[in-house]
Coordinates of C-alpha atoms and ligand atoms in Angstrom, one line a residue:
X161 CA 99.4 -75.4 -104.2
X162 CA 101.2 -76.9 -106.6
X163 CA 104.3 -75.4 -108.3
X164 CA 105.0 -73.2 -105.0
X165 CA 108.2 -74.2 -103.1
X166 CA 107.2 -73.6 -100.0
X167 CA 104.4 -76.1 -100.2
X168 CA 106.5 -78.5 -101.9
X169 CA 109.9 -78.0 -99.1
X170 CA 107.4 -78.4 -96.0
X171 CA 105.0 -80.5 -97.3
X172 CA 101.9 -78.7 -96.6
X173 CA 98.8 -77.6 -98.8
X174 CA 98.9 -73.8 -98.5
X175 CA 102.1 -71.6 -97.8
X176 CA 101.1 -70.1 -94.5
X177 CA 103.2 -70.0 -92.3
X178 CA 102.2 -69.4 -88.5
X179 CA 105.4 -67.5 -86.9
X180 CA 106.6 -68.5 -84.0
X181 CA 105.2 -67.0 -80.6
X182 CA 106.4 -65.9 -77.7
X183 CA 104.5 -67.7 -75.0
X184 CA 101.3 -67.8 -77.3
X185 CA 102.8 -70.1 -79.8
X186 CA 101.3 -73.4 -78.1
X187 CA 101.0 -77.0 -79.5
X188 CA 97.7 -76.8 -80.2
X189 CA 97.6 -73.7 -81.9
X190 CA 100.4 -75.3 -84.3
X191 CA 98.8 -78.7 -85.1
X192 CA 95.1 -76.6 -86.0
X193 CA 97.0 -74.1 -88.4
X194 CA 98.5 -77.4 -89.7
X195 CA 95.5 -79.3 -89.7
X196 CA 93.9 -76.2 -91.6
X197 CA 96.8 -76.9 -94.6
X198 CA 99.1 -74.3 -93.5
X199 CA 102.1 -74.4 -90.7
X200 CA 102.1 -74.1 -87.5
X201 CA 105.2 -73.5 -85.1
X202 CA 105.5 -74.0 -81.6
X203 CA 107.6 -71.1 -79.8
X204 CA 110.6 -71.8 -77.6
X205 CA 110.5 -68.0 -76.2
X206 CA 108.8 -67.9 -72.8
X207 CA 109.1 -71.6 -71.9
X208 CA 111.2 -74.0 -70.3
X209 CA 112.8 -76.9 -72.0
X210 CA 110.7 -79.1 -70.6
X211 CA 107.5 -77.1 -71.2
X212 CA 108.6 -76.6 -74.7
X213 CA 108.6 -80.7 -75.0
X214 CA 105.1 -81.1 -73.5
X215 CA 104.2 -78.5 -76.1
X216 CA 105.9 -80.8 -79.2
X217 CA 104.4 -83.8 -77.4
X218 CA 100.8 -82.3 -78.2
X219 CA 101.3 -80.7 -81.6
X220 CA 102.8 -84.3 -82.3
X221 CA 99.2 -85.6 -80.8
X222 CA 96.6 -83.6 -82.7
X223 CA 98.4 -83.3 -86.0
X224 CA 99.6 -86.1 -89.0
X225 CA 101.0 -82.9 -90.9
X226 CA 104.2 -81.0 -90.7
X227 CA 105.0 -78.3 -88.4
X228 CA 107.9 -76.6 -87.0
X229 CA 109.6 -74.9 -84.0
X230 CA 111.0 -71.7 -83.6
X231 CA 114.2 -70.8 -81.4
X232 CA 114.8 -66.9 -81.2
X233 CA 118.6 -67.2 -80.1
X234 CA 119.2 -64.2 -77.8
X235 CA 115.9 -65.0 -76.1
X236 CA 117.9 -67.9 -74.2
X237 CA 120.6 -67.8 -72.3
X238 CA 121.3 -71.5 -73.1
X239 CA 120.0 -72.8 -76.5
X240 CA 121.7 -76.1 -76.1
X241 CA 118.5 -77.9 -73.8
X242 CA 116.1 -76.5 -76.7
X243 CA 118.4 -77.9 -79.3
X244 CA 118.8 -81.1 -77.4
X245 CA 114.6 -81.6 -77.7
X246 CA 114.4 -80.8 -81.1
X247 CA 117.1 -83.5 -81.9
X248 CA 115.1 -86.0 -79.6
X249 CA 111.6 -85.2 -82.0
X250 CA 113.6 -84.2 -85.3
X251 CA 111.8 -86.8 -87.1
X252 CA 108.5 -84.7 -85.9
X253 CA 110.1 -81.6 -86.8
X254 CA 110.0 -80.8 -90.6
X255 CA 111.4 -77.2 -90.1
X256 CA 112.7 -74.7 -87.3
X257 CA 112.5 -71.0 -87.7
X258 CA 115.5 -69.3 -86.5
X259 CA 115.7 -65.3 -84.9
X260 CA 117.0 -62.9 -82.4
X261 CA 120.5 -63.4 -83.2
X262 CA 123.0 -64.5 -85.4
X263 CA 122.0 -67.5 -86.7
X264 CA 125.1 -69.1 -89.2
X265 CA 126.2 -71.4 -86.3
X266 CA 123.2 -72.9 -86.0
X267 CA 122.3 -73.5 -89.5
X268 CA 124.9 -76.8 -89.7
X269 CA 123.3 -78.1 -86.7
X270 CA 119.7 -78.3 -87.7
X271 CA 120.9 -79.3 -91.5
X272 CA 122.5 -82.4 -89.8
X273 CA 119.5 -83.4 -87.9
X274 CA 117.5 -83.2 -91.4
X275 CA 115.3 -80.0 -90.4
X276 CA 114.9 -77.4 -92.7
X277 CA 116.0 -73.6 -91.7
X278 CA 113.8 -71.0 -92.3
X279 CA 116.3 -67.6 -91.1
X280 CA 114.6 -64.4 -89.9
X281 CA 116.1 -61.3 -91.7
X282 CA 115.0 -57.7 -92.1
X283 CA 117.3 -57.1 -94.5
X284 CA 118.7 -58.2 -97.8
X285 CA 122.1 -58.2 -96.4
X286 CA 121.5 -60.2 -93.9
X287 CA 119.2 -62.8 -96.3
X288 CA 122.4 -62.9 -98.4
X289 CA 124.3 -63.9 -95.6
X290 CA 121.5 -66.5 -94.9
X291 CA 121.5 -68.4 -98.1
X292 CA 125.5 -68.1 -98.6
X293 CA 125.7 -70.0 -95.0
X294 CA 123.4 -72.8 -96.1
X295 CA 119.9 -71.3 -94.7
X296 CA 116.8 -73.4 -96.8
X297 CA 114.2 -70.4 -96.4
X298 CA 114.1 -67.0 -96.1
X299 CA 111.6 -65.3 -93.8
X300 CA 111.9 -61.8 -94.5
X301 CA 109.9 -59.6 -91.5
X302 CA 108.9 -56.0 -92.0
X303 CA 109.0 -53.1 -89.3
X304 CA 104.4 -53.9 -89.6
X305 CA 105.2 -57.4 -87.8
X306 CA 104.4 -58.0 -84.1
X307 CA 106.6 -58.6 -81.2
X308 CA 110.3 -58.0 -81.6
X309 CA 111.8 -57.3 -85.1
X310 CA 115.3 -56.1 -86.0
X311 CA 116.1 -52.7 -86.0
X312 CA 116.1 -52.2 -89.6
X313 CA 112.9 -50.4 -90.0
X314 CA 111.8 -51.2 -93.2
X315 CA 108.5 -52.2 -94.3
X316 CA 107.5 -55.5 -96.0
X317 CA 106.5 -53.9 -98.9
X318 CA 109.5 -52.4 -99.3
X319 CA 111.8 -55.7 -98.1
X320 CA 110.1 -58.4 -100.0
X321 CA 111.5 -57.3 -103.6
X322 CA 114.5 -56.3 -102.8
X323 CA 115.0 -59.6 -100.5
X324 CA 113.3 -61.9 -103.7
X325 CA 115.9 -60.3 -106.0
X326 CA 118.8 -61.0 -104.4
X327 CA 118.2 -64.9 -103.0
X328 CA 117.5 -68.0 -104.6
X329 CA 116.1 -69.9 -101.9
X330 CA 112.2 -69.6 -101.4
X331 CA 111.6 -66.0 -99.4
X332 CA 108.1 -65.7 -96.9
X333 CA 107.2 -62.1 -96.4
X334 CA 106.1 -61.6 -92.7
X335 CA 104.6 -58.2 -90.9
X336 CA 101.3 -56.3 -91.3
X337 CA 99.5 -59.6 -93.2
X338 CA 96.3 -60.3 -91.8
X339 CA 94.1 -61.9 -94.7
X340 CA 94.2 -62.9 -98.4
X341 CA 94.3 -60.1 -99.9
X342 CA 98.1 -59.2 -98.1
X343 CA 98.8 -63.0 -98.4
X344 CA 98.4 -62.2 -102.6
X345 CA 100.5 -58.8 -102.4
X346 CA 103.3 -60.8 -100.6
X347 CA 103.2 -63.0 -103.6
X348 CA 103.0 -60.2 -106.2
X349 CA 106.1 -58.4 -104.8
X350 CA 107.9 -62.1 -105.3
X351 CA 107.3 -64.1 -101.8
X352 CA 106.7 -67.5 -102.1
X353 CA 104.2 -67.5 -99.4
X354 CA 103.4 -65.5 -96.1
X355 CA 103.9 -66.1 -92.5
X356 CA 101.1 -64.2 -89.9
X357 CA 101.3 -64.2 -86.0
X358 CA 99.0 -61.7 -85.0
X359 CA 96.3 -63.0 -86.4
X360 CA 97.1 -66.7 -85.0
X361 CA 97.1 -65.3 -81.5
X362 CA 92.9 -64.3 -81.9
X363 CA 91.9 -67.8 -82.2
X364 CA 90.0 -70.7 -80.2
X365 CA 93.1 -73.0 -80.0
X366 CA 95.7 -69.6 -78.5
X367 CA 96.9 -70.0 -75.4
X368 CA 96.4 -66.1 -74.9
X369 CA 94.4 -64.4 -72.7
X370 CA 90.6 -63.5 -73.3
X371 CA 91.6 -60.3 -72.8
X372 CA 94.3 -60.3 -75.3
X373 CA 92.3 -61.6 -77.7
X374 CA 89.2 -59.4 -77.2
X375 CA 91.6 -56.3 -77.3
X376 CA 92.7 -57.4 -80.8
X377 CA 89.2 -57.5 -82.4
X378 CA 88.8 -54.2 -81.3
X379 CA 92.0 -52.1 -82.6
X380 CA 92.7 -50.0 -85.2
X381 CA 95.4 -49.7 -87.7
X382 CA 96.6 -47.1 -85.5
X383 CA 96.5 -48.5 -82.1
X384 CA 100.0 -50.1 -82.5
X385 CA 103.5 -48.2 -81.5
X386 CA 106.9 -49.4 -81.3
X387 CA 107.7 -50.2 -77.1
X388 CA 111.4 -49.6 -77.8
X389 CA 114.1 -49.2 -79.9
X390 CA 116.7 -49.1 -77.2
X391 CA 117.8 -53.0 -77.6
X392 CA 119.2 -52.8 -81.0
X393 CA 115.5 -54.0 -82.8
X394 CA 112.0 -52.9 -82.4
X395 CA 109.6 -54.0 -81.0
X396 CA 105.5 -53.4 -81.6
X397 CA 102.9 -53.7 -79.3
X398 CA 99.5 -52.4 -78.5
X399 CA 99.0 -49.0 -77.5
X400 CA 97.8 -48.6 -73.9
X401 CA 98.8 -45.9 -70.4
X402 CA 101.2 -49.0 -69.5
X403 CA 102.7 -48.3 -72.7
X404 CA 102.8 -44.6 -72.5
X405 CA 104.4 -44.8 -69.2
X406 CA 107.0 -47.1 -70.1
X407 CA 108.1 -45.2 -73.5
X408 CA 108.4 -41.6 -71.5
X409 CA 110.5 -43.3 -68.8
X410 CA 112.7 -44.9 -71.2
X411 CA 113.3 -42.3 -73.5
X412 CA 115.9 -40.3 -71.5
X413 CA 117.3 -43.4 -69.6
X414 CA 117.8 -46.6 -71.6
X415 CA 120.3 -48.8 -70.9
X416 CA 119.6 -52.0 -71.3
X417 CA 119.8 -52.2 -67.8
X418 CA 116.7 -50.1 -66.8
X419 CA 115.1 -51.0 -70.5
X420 CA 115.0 -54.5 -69.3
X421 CA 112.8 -55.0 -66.0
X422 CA 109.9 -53.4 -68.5
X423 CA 110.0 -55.2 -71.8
X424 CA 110.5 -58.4 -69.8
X425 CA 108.8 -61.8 -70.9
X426 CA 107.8 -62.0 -67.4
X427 CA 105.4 -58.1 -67.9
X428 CA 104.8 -59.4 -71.2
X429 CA 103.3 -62.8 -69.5
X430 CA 101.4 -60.7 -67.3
X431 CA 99.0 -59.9 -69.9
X432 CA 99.4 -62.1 -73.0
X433 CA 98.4 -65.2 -70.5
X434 CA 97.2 -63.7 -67.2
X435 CA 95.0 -60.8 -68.7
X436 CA 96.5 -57.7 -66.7
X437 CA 96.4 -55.4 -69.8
X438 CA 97.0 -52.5 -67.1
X439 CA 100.5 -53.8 -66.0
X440 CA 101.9 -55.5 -68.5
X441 CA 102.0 -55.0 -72.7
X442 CA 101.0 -57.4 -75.8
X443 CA 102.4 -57.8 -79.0
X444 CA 100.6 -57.1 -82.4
X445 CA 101.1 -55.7 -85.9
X446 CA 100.0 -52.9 -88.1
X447 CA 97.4 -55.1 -89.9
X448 CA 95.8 -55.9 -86.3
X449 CA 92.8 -53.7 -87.8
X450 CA 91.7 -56.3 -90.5
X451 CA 91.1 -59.1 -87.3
X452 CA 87.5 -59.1 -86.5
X453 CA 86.8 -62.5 -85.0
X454 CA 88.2 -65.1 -82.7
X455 CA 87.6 -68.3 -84.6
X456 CA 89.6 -71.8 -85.2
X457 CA 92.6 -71.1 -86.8
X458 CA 92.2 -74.5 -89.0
X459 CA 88.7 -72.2 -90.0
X460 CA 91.6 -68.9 -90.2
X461 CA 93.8 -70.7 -93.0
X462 CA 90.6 -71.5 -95.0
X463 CA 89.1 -67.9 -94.9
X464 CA 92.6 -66.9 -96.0
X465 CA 92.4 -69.3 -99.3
X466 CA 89.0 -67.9 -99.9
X467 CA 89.9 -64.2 -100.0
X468 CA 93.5 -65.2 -101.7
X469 CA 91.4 -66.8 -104.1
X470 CA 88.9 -64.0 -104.4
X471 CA 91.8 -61.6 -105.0
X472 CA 93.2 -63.4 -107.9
X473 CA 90.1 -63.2 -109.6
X474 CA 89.6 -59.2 -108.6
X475 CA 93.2 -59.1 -109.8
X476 CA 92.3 -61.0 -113.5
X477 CA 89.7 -58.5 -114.1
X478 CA 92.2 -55.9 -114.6
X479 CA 94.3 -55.8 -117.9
X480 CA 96.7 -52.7 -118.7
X481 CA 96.6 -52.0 -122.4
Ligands
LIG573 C1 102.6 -62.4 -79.7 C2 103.8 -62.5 -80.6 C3 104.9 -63.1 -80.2 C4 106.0 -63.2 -81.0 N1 107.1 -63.9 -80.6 C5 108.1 -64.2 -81.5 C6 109.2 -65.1 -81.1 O1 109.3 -65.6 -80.0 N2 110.1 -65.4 -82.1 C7 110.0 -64.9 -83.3 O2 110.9 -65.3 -84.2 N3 109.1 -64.1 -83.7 C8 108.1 -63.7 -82.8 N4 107.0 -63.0 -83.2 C9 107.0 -62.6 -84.7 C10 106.1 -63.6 -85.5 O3 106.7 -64.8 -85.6 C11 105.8 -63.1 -86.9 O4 106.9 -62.9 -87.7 C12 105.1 -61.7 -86.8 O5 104.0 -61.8 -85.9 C13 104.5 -61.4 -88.2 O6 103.8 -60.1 -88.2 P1 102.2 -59.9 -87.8 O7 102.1 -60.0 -86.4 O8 102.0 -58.6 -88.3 O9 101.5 -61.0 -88.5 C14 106.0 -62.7 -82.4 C15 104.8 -62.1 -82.8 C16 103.7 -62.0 -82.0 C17 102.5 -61.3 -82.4

């Protein structure tokens, strides 16, 4: 897309964004949503240093076009290691997504090594503090989005305006996008492009589960519910009895000590990679109705362009007198 910032500050043909996954957010899955135009990020949460090279090492393999990492702060009790690889490949890396935390430290670190920053906020305070610090990109993430979001609660219709009136650097609205049609709303409300993890995860090249996958083609736009809000942030999973359990066992008892042993990485493992959807709990967002198919996601970014582009044309029909 020409004109658009976020095409021309990454590189890439069409501004979508994969977000970075915990566990599910493999090499391969990031070098076919680049390969597709968009770009794909390979997720630090869940893995090892090492395992989180061997994952660069294959993006770096199956892709000529830009992609990105992702380093959720808090997630790691050491960041250094990760931030260690990602200067060792930071001629690979065009840009790293960073969440979970507080990110202005970080943001002279990765400018050094020549990466962009894309900074996760939920809200325009914390988007103002972003830019002011030096952040390139704002990713701004309504209370819709999968997995672990701050504790804001606002939705990304609500957050993208108010975010794109208050920066100057290029804003992606995340949370509750699943196709074109969102990906054009995003715009309309002033984002510069979208970023989608939900959907990434129901495709050929995920690392997740059958069973994860399967279970997404077949929810609702109900069939989401927020695990927890006892760790300062929310996060949104698929409903299920494992579920259930956990949120009436927590809701008169939640420390983060006995909060902890259930929202785990190692229960969510369990069934984002192993399959055990009756012990453990997976991630998604409020638009996990609009995901029908498993398919490539290189084919995902290109049905995306399609219905974007079909939207604009819907949207030229219409003329207010
Ligand atoms: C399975 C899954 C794991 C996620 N893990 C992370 C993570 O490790 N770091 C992060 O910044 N965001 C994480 N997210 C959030 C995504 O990067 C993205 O912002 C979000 O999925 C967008 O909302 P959507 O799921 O409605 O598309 C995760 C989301 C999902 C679905």
């Amino acid at each position: 897309m020409k004109n658009n910032r976020i095409c021309q500050m990454l590189d890439i043909k069409y501004p979508i964004i994969e977000g970075g996954m915990a566990y599910v957010g493999n090499g391969s899955l990031a070098a076919a949503v680049s390969n597709g135009g968009g770009f794909g990020q390979i997720g630090s949460a869940g893995r090892t240093p090492g395992n989180f090279e061997e994952e660069i090492l294959i993006a770096v393999n199956q892709t000529e076009f830009p992609f990105g990492v992702n380093l959720p702060i808090s997630e790691h009790s050491d960041n250094t290691p990760y931030i260690n690889i990602i200067e060792k490949h930071k001629e690979k890396i065009k840009a790293i997504s960073i969440s979970s935390g507080n990110p202005l430290p970080f943001i002279p670190i990765f400018r050094e090594m020549g990466i962009i920053t894309m900074i996760l906020t939920s809200t325009v305070k914390h988007a103002e503090k972003a830019e002011k610090a030096g952040g390139d990109i704002i990713i701004c993430e309504g209370y819709e989005a999968g997995g672990y979001n701050g504790g804001a609660e606002l939705t990304t219709f609500a957050l993208v305006p108010q975010i794109t009136q208050k920066v100057n650097i290029p804003v992606i609205a995340a949370g509750g996008i699943s196709n074109g049609e969102g990906m054009i709303a995003a715009m309309s409300l002033g984002a510069d492009g979208v970023q989608m993890g939900t959907r990434f995860v129901a495709t050929t090249e995920c690392v997740a589960h059958e069973n994860y996958k399967q279970l997404l083609i077949q929810s609702r736009d109900d069939d989401t519910t927020i695990l927890t809000r006892s760790m300062g942030g929310v996060m949104r999973v698929i409903k299920s009895d494992y579920v259930t359990k956990i949120q009436e066992t927590l809701q008169n008892d939640s420390t983060p000590e006995t909060v902890l042993p259930y929202i785990s990485g190692a229960i969510n493992k369990k069934a984002a990679i192993e399959g055990d959807l009756l012990n453990g709990w997976v991630n998604a967002g409020q638009g996990v109705g609009l995901i029908k198919t498993i398919e490539s996601a290189e084919q995902i970014v290109g049905n995306i362009i399609n219905e974007a582009n079909n939207a604009i044309e819907k949207l030229n029909l219409i003329k207010f007198a």
